[in-house]
């Protein structure tokens, strides 16, 4: 009973400390005392390939878009999500969990009815790869909005079900940043 109480007290302290950081504060490292649960592992395993696809999409922009606002947004997405991928990979290693879910052929879709929310299909990615100029910008913005909406949904699931303070802090940063970027992209589409 004493161990359970102590573990709960450590978790509560970790959550309180994690809530004190600002939006740019690094997420705390996973804590063996606070523990993690299956939702934390699933969040990292699913968000890594989700972020990887966003980076793939962002890297298309400089050679296909002439809109400096789209180019700038893609650069910010790349700068934010690459370190988050490394952070989540480190957590999975520390937790002794596999790096990513193996149920995603091609890294883009989960099989059957379990498509990862917001992920683009291989056909979507090929269509985007072939586009240029204003057509590319419109397609990229529409796809990235859907992609971000999927990430926000996944992060909200982590906030509701996760246990690790660091993973939950990252999930909150993802919600805040990507909701702001969704609004920005919707504005760019209206002006385009």
mmCIF file of N, CA and C in Angstrom, residues 53-179:
data_model
loop_
_atom_site.group_PDB
_atom_site.id
_atom_site.type_symbol
_atom_site.label_atom_id
_atom_site.label_comp_id
_atom_site.label_asym_id
_atom_site.label_seq_id
_atom_site.Cartn_x
_atom_site.Cartn_y
_atom_site.Cartn_z
ATOM 1 N N UNK A 53 5.521 11.710 -41.944
ATOM 2 C CA UNK A 53 4.826 12.053 -43.180
ATOM 3 C C UNK A 53 4.678 13.568 -43.317
ATOM 4 N N UNK A 54 4.432 14.267 -42.208
ATOM 5 C CA UNK A 54 4.348 15.730 -42.262
ATOM 6 C C UNK A 54 5.684 16.319 -42.732
ATOM 7 N N UNK A 55 6.795 15.746 -42.260
ATOM 8 C CA UNK A 55 8.114 16.214 -42.712
ATOM 9 C C UNK A 55 8.302 15.948 -44.200
ATOM 10 N N UNK A 56 7.861 14.783 -44.656
ATOM 11 C CA UNK A 56 7.946 14.445 -46.080
ATOM 12 C C UNK A 56 7.169 15.480 -46.907
ATOM 13 N N UNK A 57 5.983 15.843 -46.419
ATOM 14 C CA UNK A 57 5.169 16.847 -47.112
ATOM 15 C C UNK A 57 5.839 18.227 -47.057
ATOM 16 N N UNK A 58 6.396 18.582 -45.907
ATOM 17 C CA UNK A 58 7.045 19.893 -45.756
ATOM 18 C C UNK A 58 8.254 20.022 -46.677
ATOM 19 N N UNK A 59 8.992 18.941 -46.857
ATOM 20 C CA UNK A 59 10.193 18.979 -47.703
ATOM 21 C C UNK A 59 9.852 19.143 -49.189
ATOM 22 N N UNK A 60 8.603 18.880 -49.577
ATOM 23 C CA UNK A 60 8.186 19.083 -50.968
ATOM 24 C C UNK A 60 8.036 20.568 -51.311
ATOM 25 N N UNK A 61 7.756 21.388 -50.306
ATOM 26 C CA UNK A 61 7.326 22.765 -50.535
ATOM 27 C C UNK A 61 8.359 23.638 -51.248
ATOM 28 N N UNK A 62 9.621 23.701 -50.808
ATOM 29 C CA UNK A 62 10.540 24.662 -51.432
ATOM 30 C C UNK A 62 10.674 24.519 -52.948
ATOM 31 N N UNK A 63 10.585 23.312 -53.466
ATOM 32 C CA UNK A 63 10.773 23.130 -54.911
ATOM 33 C C UNK A 63 9.461 23.223 -55.700
ATOM 34 N N UNK A 64 8.329 23.366 -55.017
ATOM 35 C CA UNK A 64 7.046 23.347 -55.726
ATOM 36 C C UNK A 64 6.183 24.584 -55.492
ATOM 37 N N UNK A 65 6.480 25.346 -54.447
ATOM 38 C CA UNK A 65 5.659 26.503 -54.113
ATOM 39 C C UNK A 65 6.433 27.790 -54.341
ATOM 40 N N UNK A 66 5.719 28.825 -54.785
ATOM 41 C CA UNK A 66 6.332 30.150 -54.886
ATOM 42 C C UNK A 66 5.713 31.093 -53.855
ATOM 43 N N UNK A 67 4.867 30.551 -52.972
ATOM 44 C CA UNK A 67 4.207 31.359 -51.950
ATOM 45 C C UNK A 67 5.094 31.399 -50.703
ATOM 46 N N UNK A 68 5.658 32.557 -50.359
ATOM 47 C CA UNK A 68 6.572 32.618 -49.214
ATOM 48 C C UNK A 68 5.905 32.235 -47.890
ATOM 49 N N UNK A 69 4.598 32.454 -47.771
ATOM 50 C CA UNK A 69 3.902 32.079 -46.528
ATOM 51 C C UNK A 69 3.818 30.559 -46.390
ATOM 52 N N UNK A 70 3.583 29.860 -47.487
ATOM 53 C CA UNK A 70 3.535 28.389 -47.462
ATOM 54 C C UNK A 70 4.940 27.845 -47.197
ATOM 55 N N UNK A 71 5.940 28.445 -47.852
ATOM 56 C CA UNK A 71 7.332 28.021 -47.651
ATOM 57 C C UNK A 71 7.731 28.222 -46.185
ATOM 58 N N UNK A 72 7.376 29.358 -45.614
ATOM 59 C CA UNK A 72 7.702 29.637 -44.215
ATOM 60 C C UNK A 72 7.017 28.676 -43.258
ATOM 61 N N UNK A 73 5.743 28.383 -43.510
ATOM 62 C CA UNK A 73 5.004 27.441 -42.669
ATOM 63 C C UNK A 73 5.634 26.057 -42.739
ATOM 64 N N UNK A 74 5.985 25.610 -43.932
ATOM 65 C CA UNK A 74 6.610 24.292 -44.088
ATOM 66 C C UNK A 74 7.925 24.225 -43.317
ATOM 67 N N UNK A 75 8.680 25.302 -43.345
ATOM 68 C CA UNK A 75 9.938 25.347 -42.595
ATOM 69 C C UNK A 75 9.707 25.245 -41.095
ATOM 70 N N UNK A 76 8.669 25.917 -40.591
ATOM 71 C CA UNK A 76 8.354 25.841 -39.154
ATOM 72 C C UNK A 76 7.895 24.437 -38.760
ATOM 73 N N UNK A 77 7.116 23.789 -39.629
ATOM 74 C CA UNK A 77 6.661 22.421 -39.352
ATOM 75 C C UNK A 77 7.871 21.499 -39.260
ATOM 76 N N UNK A 78 8.798 21.632 -40.207
ATOM 77 C CA UNK A 78 10.006 20.805 -40.202
ATOM 78 C C UNK A 78 10.815 21.041 -38.922
ATOM 79 N N UNK A 79 10.991 22.294 -38.554
ATOM 80 C CA UNK A 79 11.792 22.645 -37.384
ATOM 81 C C UNK A 79 11.163 22.121 -36.087
ATOM 82 N N UNK A 80 9.849 22.112 -35.998
ATOM 83 C CA UNK A 80 9.167 21.674 -34.774
ATOM 84 C C UNK A 80 9.073 20.154 -34.670
ATOM 85 N N UNK A 81 8.755 19.494 -35.773
ATOM 86 C CA UNK A 81 8.408 18.080 -35.680
ATOM 87 C C UNK A 81 9.608 17.144 -35.689
ATOM 88 N N UNK A 82 10.708 17.532 -36.320
ATOM 89 C CA UNK A 82 11.879 16.662 -36.322
ATOM 90 C C UNK A 82 12.393 16.393 -34.897
ATOM 91 N N UNK A 83 12.567 17.424 -34.052
ATOM 92 C CA UNK A 83 13.011 17.151 -32.673
ATOM 93 C C UNK A 83 11.983 16.339 -31.868
ATOM 94 N N UNK A 84 10.701 16.545 -32.170
ATOM 95 C CA UNK A 84 9.660 15.775 -31.463
ATOM 96 C C UNK A 84 9.759 14.291 -31.810
ATOM 97 N N UNK A 85 10.087 13.979 -33.048
ATOM 98 C CA UNK A 85 10.274 12.583 -33.446
ATOM 99 C C UNK A 85 11.408 11.966 -32.624
ATOM 100 N N UNK A 86 12.529 12.663 -32.545
ATOM 101 C CA UNK A 86 13.673 12.138 -31.786
ATOM 102 C C UNK A 86 13.316 11.960 -30.309
ATOM 103 N N UNK A 87 12.569 12.897 -29.765
ATOM 104 C CA UNK A 87 12.151 12.806 -28.364
ATOM 105 C C UNK A 87 11.287 11.564 -28.142
ATOM 106 N N UNK A 88 10.321 11.334 -29.012
ATOM 107 C CA UNK A 88 9.439 10.173 -28.858
ATOM 108 C C UNK A 88 10.200 8.868 -29.072
ATOM 109 N N UNK A 89 11.146 8.856 -30.011
ATOM 110 C CA UNK A 89 11.968 7.656 -30.206
ATOM 111 C C UNK A 89 12.758 7.344 -28.935
ATOM 112 N N UNK A 90 13.266 8.379 -28.272
ATOM 113 C CA UNK A 90 13.983 8.191 -27.013
ATOM 114 C C UNK A 90 13.086 7.622 -25.930
ATOM 115 N N UNK A 91 11.851 8.087 -25.868
ATOM 116 C CA UNK A 91 10.914 7.545 -24.877
ATOM 117 C C UNK A 91 10.660 6.060 -25.129
ATOM 118 N N UNK A 92 10.419 5.714 -26.399
ATOM 119 C CA UNK A 92 10.128 4.307 -26.709
ATOM 120 C C UNK A 92 11.315 3.425 -26.320
ATOM 121 N N UNK A 93 12.523 3.905 -26.578
ATOM 122 C CA UNK A 93 13.716 3.152 -26.176
ATOM 123 C C UNK A 93 13.747 2.996 -24.662
ATOM 124 N N UNK A 94 13.519 4.088 -23.932
ATOM 125 C CA UNK A 94 13.536 4.051 -22.463
ATOM 126 C C UNK A 94 12.438 3.131 -21.909
ATOM 127 N N UNK A 95 11.331 3.084 -22.602
ATOM 128 C CA UNK A 95 10.206 2.252 -22.160
ATOM 129 C C UNK A 95 10.347 0.795 -22.606
ATOM 130 N N UNK A 96 11.357 0.499 -23.421
ATOM 131 C CA UNK A 96 11.531 -0.865 -23.919
ATOM 132 C C UNK A 96 10.456 -1.264 -24.912
ATOM 133 N N UNK A 97 9.915 -0.276 -25.630
ATOM 134 C CA UNK A 97 8.844 -0.533 -26.602
ATOM 135 C C UNK A 97 9.416 -0.446 -28.013
ATOM 136 N N UNK A 98 8.821 -1.181 -28.974
ATOM 137 C CA UNK A 98 9.285 -1.083 -30.355
ATOM 138 C C UNK A 98 9.124 0.340 -30.886
ATOM 139 N N UNK A 99 9.956 0.695 -31.843
ATOM 140 C CA UNK A 99 10.013 2.068 -32.344
ATOM 141 C C UNK A 99 8.711 2.549 -32.972
ATOM 142 N N UNK A 100 7.997 1.699 -33.648
ATOM 143 C CA UNK A 100 6.755 2.128 -34.290
ATOM 144 C C UNK A 100 5.846 0.936 -34.466
ATOM 145 N N UNK A 101 4.598 1.263 -34.673
ATOM 146 C CA UNK A 101 3.610 0.208 -34.921
ATOM 147 C C UNK A 101 3.952 -0.486 -36.232
ATOM 148 N N UNK A 102 3.935 -1.794 -36.233
ATOM 149 C CA UNK A 102 4.273 -2.550 -37.446
ATOM 150 C C UNK A 102 3.062 -2.821 -38.317
ATOM 151 N N UNK A 103 1.910 -2.287 -37.937
ATOM 152 C CA UNK A 103 0.695 -2.579 -38.702
ATOM 153 C C UNK A 103 0.419 -1.535 -39.772
ATOM 154 N N UNK A 104 1.443 -0.775 -40.168
ATOM 155 C CA UNK A 104 1.226 0.273 -41.150
ATOM 156 C C UNK A 104 2.043 0.032 -42.408
ATOM 157 N N UNK A 105 1.480 -0.696 -43.373
ATOM 158 C CA UNK A 105 2.216 -0.945 -44.599
ATOM 159 C C UNK A 105 2.566 0.364 -45.295
ATOM 160 N N UNK A 106 3.813 0.463 -45.753
ATOM 161 C CA UNK A 106 4.243 1.665 -46.450
ATOM 162 C C UNK A 106 4.402 2.858 -45.531
ATOM 163 N N UNK A 107 4.105 2.677 -44.249
ATOM 164 C CA UNK A 107 4.237 3.766 -43.305
ATOM 165 C C UNK A 107 3.157 4.827 -43.433
ATOM 166 N N UNK A 108 2.149 4.588 -44.252
ATOM 167 C CA UNK A 108 1.153 5.629 -44.469
ATOM 168 C C UNK A 108 -0.223 5.267 -43.935
ATOM 169 N N UNK A 109 -0.627 4.032 -44.036
ATOM 170 C CA UNK A 109 -1.969 3.671 -43.624
ATOM 171 C C UNK A 109 -1.926 2.430 -42.763
ATOM 172 N N UNK A 110 -2.879 2.357 -41.848
ATOM 173 C CA UNK A 110 -3.046 1.116 -41.108
ATOM 174 C C UNK A 110 -4.034 0.280 -41.909
ATOM 175 N N UNK A 111 -3.961 -1.013 -41.760
ATOM 176 C CA UNK A 111 -4.783 -1.883 -42.592
ATOM 177 C C UNK A 111 -6.242 -1.849 -42.170
ATOM 178 N N UNK A 112 -7.099 -2.227 -43.088
ATOM 179 C CA UNK A 112 -8.525 -2.365 -42.794
ATOM 180 C C UNK A 112 -9.168 -1.030 -42.454
ATOM 181 N N UNK A 113 -10.015 -1.066 -41.428
ATOM 182 C CA UNK A 113 -10.745 0.130 -41.023
ATOM 183 C C UNK A 113 -9.947 0.989 -40.054
ATOM 184 N N UNK A 114 -8.694 0.639 -39.789
ATOM 185 C CA UNK A 114 -7.919 1.327 -38.768
ATOM 186 C C UNK A 114 -6.910 2.303 -39.373
ATOM 187 N N UNK A 115 -7.311 3.045 -40.395
ATOM 188 C CA UNK A 115 -6.403 4.029 -40.981
ATOM 189 C C UNK A 115 -6.062 5.060 -39.911
ATOM 190 N N UNK A 116 -4.779 5.380 -39.806
ATOM 191 C CA UNK A 116 -4.363 6.368 -38.820
ATOM 192 C C UNK A 116 -4.934 7.719 -39.241
ATOM 193 N N UNK A 117 -5.568 8.372 -38.320
ATOM 194 C CA UNK A 117 -6.285 9.596 -38.620
ATOM 195 C C UNK A 117 -5.358 10.694 -39.152
ATOM 196 N N UNK A 118 -5.780 11.275 -40.265
ATOM 197 C CA UNK A 118 -5.033 12.376 -40.856
ATOM 198 C C UNK A 118 -3.925 11.983 -41.801
ATOM 199 N N UNK A 119 -3.605 10.708 -41.898
ATOM 200 C CA UNK A 119 -2.513 10.284 -42.780
ATOM 201 C C UNK A 119 -2.966 10.302 -44.243
ATOM 202 N N UNK A 120 -2.057 10.712 -45.116
ATOM 203 C CA UNK A 120 -2.327 10.704 -46.542
ATOM 204 C C UNK A 120 -2.009 9.320 -47.103
ATOM 205 N N UNK A 121 -2.778 8.927 -48.088
ATOM 206 C CA UNK A 121 -2.522 7.650 -48.762
ATOM 207 C C UNK A 121 -1.334 7.817 -49.704
ATOM 208 N N UNK A 122 -0.825 6.699 -50.204
ATOM 209 C CA UNK A 122 0.251 6.763 -51.193
ATOM 210 C C UNK A 122 -0.211 7.539 -52.430
ATOM 211 N N UNK A 123 -1.482 7.351 -52.825
ATOM 212 C CA UNK A 123 -2.017 8.069 -53.989
ATOM 213 C C UNK A 123 -2.051 9.577 -53.717
ATOM 214 N N UNK A 124 -2.448 9.967 -52.511
ATOM 215 C CA UNK A 124 -2.450 11.392 -52.146
ATOM 216 C C UNK A 124 -1.046 11.977 -52.268
ATOM 217 N N UNK A 125 -0.072 11.236 -51.739
ATOM 218 C CA UNK A 125 1.311 11.724 -51.752
ATOM 219 C C UNK A 125 1.841 11.834 -53.183
ATOM 220 N N UNK A 126 1.490 10.873 -54.052
ATOM 221 C CA UNK A 126 1.925 10.924 -55.456
ATOM 222 C C UNK A 126 1.287 12.109 -56.175
ATOM 223 N N UNK A 127 0.016 12.358 -55.901
ATOM 224 C CA UNK A 127 -0.685 13.491 -56.504
ATOM 225 C C UNK A 127 -0.052 14.805 -56.060
ATOM 226 N N UNK A 128 0.265 14.905 -54.783
ATOM 227 C CA UNK A 128 0.905 16.114 -54.261
ATOM 228 C C UNK A 128 2.288 16.292 -54.874
ATOM 229 N N UNK A 129 3.020 15.207 -55.017
ATOM 230 C CA UNK A 129 4.368 15.241 -55.571
ATOM 231 C C UNK A 129 4.368 15.747 -57.014
ATOM 232 N N UNK A 130 3.273 15.482 -57.735
ATOM 233 C CA UNK A 130 3.190 15.869 -59.145
ATOM 234 C C UNK A 130 2.717 17.310 -59.338
ATOM 235 N N UNK A 131 2.155 17.925 -58.311
ATOM 236 C CA UNK A 131 1.585 19.273 -58.434
ATOM 237 C C UNK A 131 2.668 20.349 -58.348
ATOM 238 N N UNK A 132 2.360 21.521 -58.892
ATOM 239 C CA UNK A 132 3.278 22.668 -58.861
ATOM 240 C C UNK A 132 2.474 23.950 -58.674
ATOM 241 N N UNK A 133 3.152 24.986 -58.206
ATOM 242 C CA UNK A 133 2.566 26.320 -58.136
ATOM 243 C C UNK A 133 1.333 26.403 -57.257
ATOM 244 N N UNK A 134 0.337 27.168 -57.734
ATOM 245 C CA UNK A 134 -0.881 27.411 -56.956
ATOM 246 C C UNK A 134 -1.654 26.114 -56.698
ATOM 247 N N UNK A 135 -1.648 25.190 -57.664
ATOM 248 C CA UNK A 135 -2.326 23.894 -57.455
ATOM 249 C C UNK A 135 -1.658 23.128 -56.317
ATOM 250 N N UNK A 136 -0.328 23.144 -56.291
ATOM 251 C CA UNK A 136 0.395 22.483 -55.204
ATOM 252 C C UNK A 136 0.038 23.133 -53.867
ATOM 253 N N UNK A 137 0.080 24.467 -53.830
ATOM 254 C CA UNK A 137 -0.201 25.169 -52.571
ATOM 255 C C UNK A 137 -1.577 24.792 -52.028
ATOM 256 N N UNK A 138 -2.592 24.830 -52.889
ATOM 257 C CA UNK A 138 -3.942 24.500 -52.454
ATOM 258 C C UNK A 138 -4.025 23.059 -51.948
ATOM 259 N N UNK A 139 -3.475 22.125 -52.719
ATOM 260 C CA UNK A 139 -3.506 20.715 -52.311
ATOM 261 C C UNK A 139 -2.727 20.494 -51.020
ATOM 262 N N UNK A 140 -1.554 21.108 -50.931
ATOM 263 C CA UNK A 140 -0.709 20.937 -49.746
ATOM 264 C C UNK A 140 -1.414 21.467 -48.502
ATOM 265 N N UNK A 141 -1.994 22.660 -48.622
ATOM 266 C CA UNK A 141 -2.694 23.247 -47.473
ATOM 267 C C UNK A 141 -3.884 22.380 -47.049
ATOM 268 N N UNK A 142 -4.673 21.927 -48.021
ATOM 269 C CA UNK A 142 -5.834 21.074 -47.692
ATOM 270 C C UNK A 142 -5.388 19.776 -47.019
ATOM 271 N N UNK A 143 -4.336 19.152 -47.554
ATOM 272 C CA UNK A 143 -3.858 17.895 -46.976
ATOM 273 C C UNK A 143 -3.225 18.111 -45.604
ATOM 274 N N UNK A 144 -2.468 19.185 -45.456
ATOM 275 C CA UNK A 144 -1.806 19.430 -44.171
ATOM 276 C C UNK A 144 -2.827 19.793 -43.097
ATOM 277 N N UNK A 145 -3.915 20.459 -43.470
ATOM 278 C CA UNK A 145 -4.982 20.721 -42.490
ATOM 279 C C UNK A 145 -5.528 19.395 -41.977
ATOM 280 N N UNK A 146 -5.847 18.477 -42.880
ATOM 281 C CA UNK A 146 -6.356 17.154 -42.465
ATOM 282 C C UNK A 146 -5.317 16.425 -41.613
ATOM 283 N N UNK A 147 -4.067 16.526 -42.034
ATOM 284 C CA UNK A 147 -2.980 15.861 -41.315
ATOM 285 C C UNK A 147 -2.876 16.405 -39.893
ATOM 286 N N UNK A 148 -2.885 17.723 -39.762
ATOM 287 C CA UNK A 148 -2.816 18.359 -38.441
ATOM 288 C C UNK A 148 -4.038 18.005 -37.591
ATOM 289 N N UNK A 149 -5.212 17.979 -38.209
ATOM 290 C CA UNK A 149 -6.419 17.614 -37.450
ATOM 291 C C UNK A 149 -6.283 16.208 -36.873
ATOM 292 N N UNK A 150 -5.689 15.306 -37.643
ATOM 293 C CA UNK A 150 -5.442 13.956 -37.145
ATOM 294 C C UNK A 150 -4.475 13.952 -35.975
ATOM 295 N N UNK A 151 -3.409 14.749 -36.068
ATOM 296 C CA UNK A 151 -2.430 14.826 -34.979
ATOM 297 C C UNK A 151 -3.063 15.398 -33.719
ATOM 298 N N UNK A 152 -3.902 16.407 -33.880
ATOM 299 C CA UNK A 152 -4.586 17.005 -32.722
ATOM 300 C C UNK A 152 -5.479 15.963 -32.052
ATOM 301 N N UNK A 153 -6.197 15.202 -32.861
ATOM 302 C CA UNK A 153 -7.064 14.143 -32.309
ATOM 303 C C UNK A 153 -6.232 13.111 -31.533
ATOM 304 N N UNK A 154 -5.102 12.692 -32.103
ATOM 305 C CA UNK A 154 -4.235 11.722 -31.427
ATOM 306 C C UNK A 154 -3.678 12.307 -30.127
ATOM 307 N N UNK A 155 -3.286 13.577 -30.156
ATOM 308 C CA UNK A 155 -2.739 14.218 -28.961
ATOM 309 C C UNK A 155 -3.806 14.349 -27.872
ATOM 310 N N UNK A 156 -5.034 14.647 -28.264
ATOM 311 C CA UNK A 156 -6.112 14.744 -27.272
ATOM 312 C C UNK A 156 -6.391 13.390 -26.631
ATOM 313 N N UNK A 157 -6.255 12.317 -27.399
ATOM 314 C CA UNK A 157 -6.398 10.976 -26.830
ATOM 315 C C UNK A 157 -5.312 10.734 -25.792
ATOM 316 N N UNK A 158 -4.075 11.136 -26.096
ATOM 317 C CA UNK A 158 -2.973 11.002 -25.137
ATOM 318 C C UNK A 158 -3.270 11.807 -23.872
ATOM 319 N N UNK A 159 -3.765 13.012 -24.019
ATOM 320 C CA UNK A 159 -4.080 13.842 -22.846
ATOM 321 C C UNK A 159 -5.140 13.183 -21.966
ATOM 322 N N UNK A 160 -6.099 12.519 -22.600
ATOM 323 C CA UNK A 160 -7.186 11.886 -21.846
ATOM 324 C C UNK A 160 -6.778 10.543 -21.235
ATOM 325 N N UNK A 161 -5.884 9.809 -21.905
ATOM 326 C CA UNK A 161 -5.618 8.430 -21.491
ATOM 327 C C UNK A 161 -4.189 8.152 -21.049
ATOM 328 N N UNK A 162 -3.237 9.026 -21.376
ATOM 329 C CA UNK A 162 -1.834 8.781 -21.065
ATOM 330 C C UNK A 162 -1.519 8.975 -19.596
ATOM 331 N N UNK A 163 -0.336 8.489 -19.191
ATOM 332 C CA UNK A 163 0.110 8.605 -17.800
ATOM 333 C C UNK A 163 1.428 9.352 -17.677
ATOM 334 N N UNK A 164 2.278 9.305 -18.695
ATOM 335 C CA UNK A 164 3.602 9.906 -18.599
ATOM 336 C C UNK A 164 3.511 11.424 -18.737
ATOM 337 N N UNK A 165 4.084 12.146 -17.765
ATOM 338 C CA UNK A 165 4.007 13.612 -17.754
ATOM 339 C C UNK A 165 4.664 14.224 -18.986
ATOM 340 N N UNK A 166 5.797 13.684 -19.413
ATOM 341 C CA UNK A 166 6.482 14.218 -20.586
ATOM 342 C C UNK A 166 5.674 14.028 -21.851
ATOM 343 N N UNK A 167 5.096 12.850 -22.014
ATOM 344 C CA UNK A 167 4.288 12.573 -23.203
ATOM 345 C C UNK A 167 3.051 13.464 -23.226
ATOM 346 N N UNK A 168 2.444 13.671 -22.065
ATOM 347 C CA UNK A 168 1.256 14.525 -22.002
ATOM 348 C C UNK A 168 1.615 15.987 -22.279
ATOM 349 N N UNK A 169 2.781 16.434 -21.805
ATOM 350 C CA UNK A 169 3.212 17.805 -22.084
ATOM 351 C C UNK A 169 3.442 17.993 -23.583
ATOM 352 N N UNK A 170 4.063 17.013 -24.232
ATOM 353 C CA UNK A 170 4.259 17.088 -25.678
ATOM 354 C C UNK A 170 2.911 17.096 -26.390
ATOM 355 N N UNK A 171 1.991 16.242 -25.953
ATOM 356 C CA UNK A 171 0.665 16.197 -26.576
ATOM 357 C C UNK A 171 -0.012 17.563 -26.499
ATOM 358 N N UNK A 172 0.100 18.242 -25.367
ATOM 359 C CA UNK A 172 -0.511 19.565 -25.235
ATOM 360 C C UNK A 172 0.150 20.566 -26.166
ATOM 361 N N UNK A 173 1.473 20.504 -26.305
ATOM 362 C CA UNK A 173 2.170 21.408 -27.234
ATOM 363 C C UNK A 173 1.733 21.149 -28.675
ATOM 364 N N UNK A 174 1.534 19.873 -29.019
ATOM 365 C CA UNK A 174 1.069 19.528 -30.367
ATOM 366 C C UNK A 174 -0.318 20.120 -30.604
ATOM 367 N N UNK A 175 -1.221 19.964 -29.638
ATOM 368 C CA UNK A 175 -2.574 20.522 -29.779
ATOM 369 C C UNK A 175 -2.489 22.029 -29.999
ATOM 370 N N UNK A 176 -1.760 22.717 -29.135
ATOM 371 C CA UNK A 176 -1.690 24.182 -29.216
ATOM 372 C C UNK A 176 -1.076 24.651 -30.539
ATOM 373 N N UNK A 177 0.068 24.081 -30.903
ATOM 374 C CA UNK A 177 0.783 24.521 -32.108
ATOM 375 C C UNK A 177 0.009 24.184 -33.376
ATOM 376 N N UNK A 178 -0.513 22.967 -33.442
ATOM 377 C CA UNK A 178 -1.140 22.554 -34.693
ATOM 378 C C UNK A 178 -2.524 23.166 -34.875
ATOM 379 N N UNK A 179 -3.239 23.466 -33.789
ATOM 380 C CA UNK A 179 -4.503 24.177 -33.959
ATOM 381 C C UNK A 179 -4.241 25.584 -34.503
#
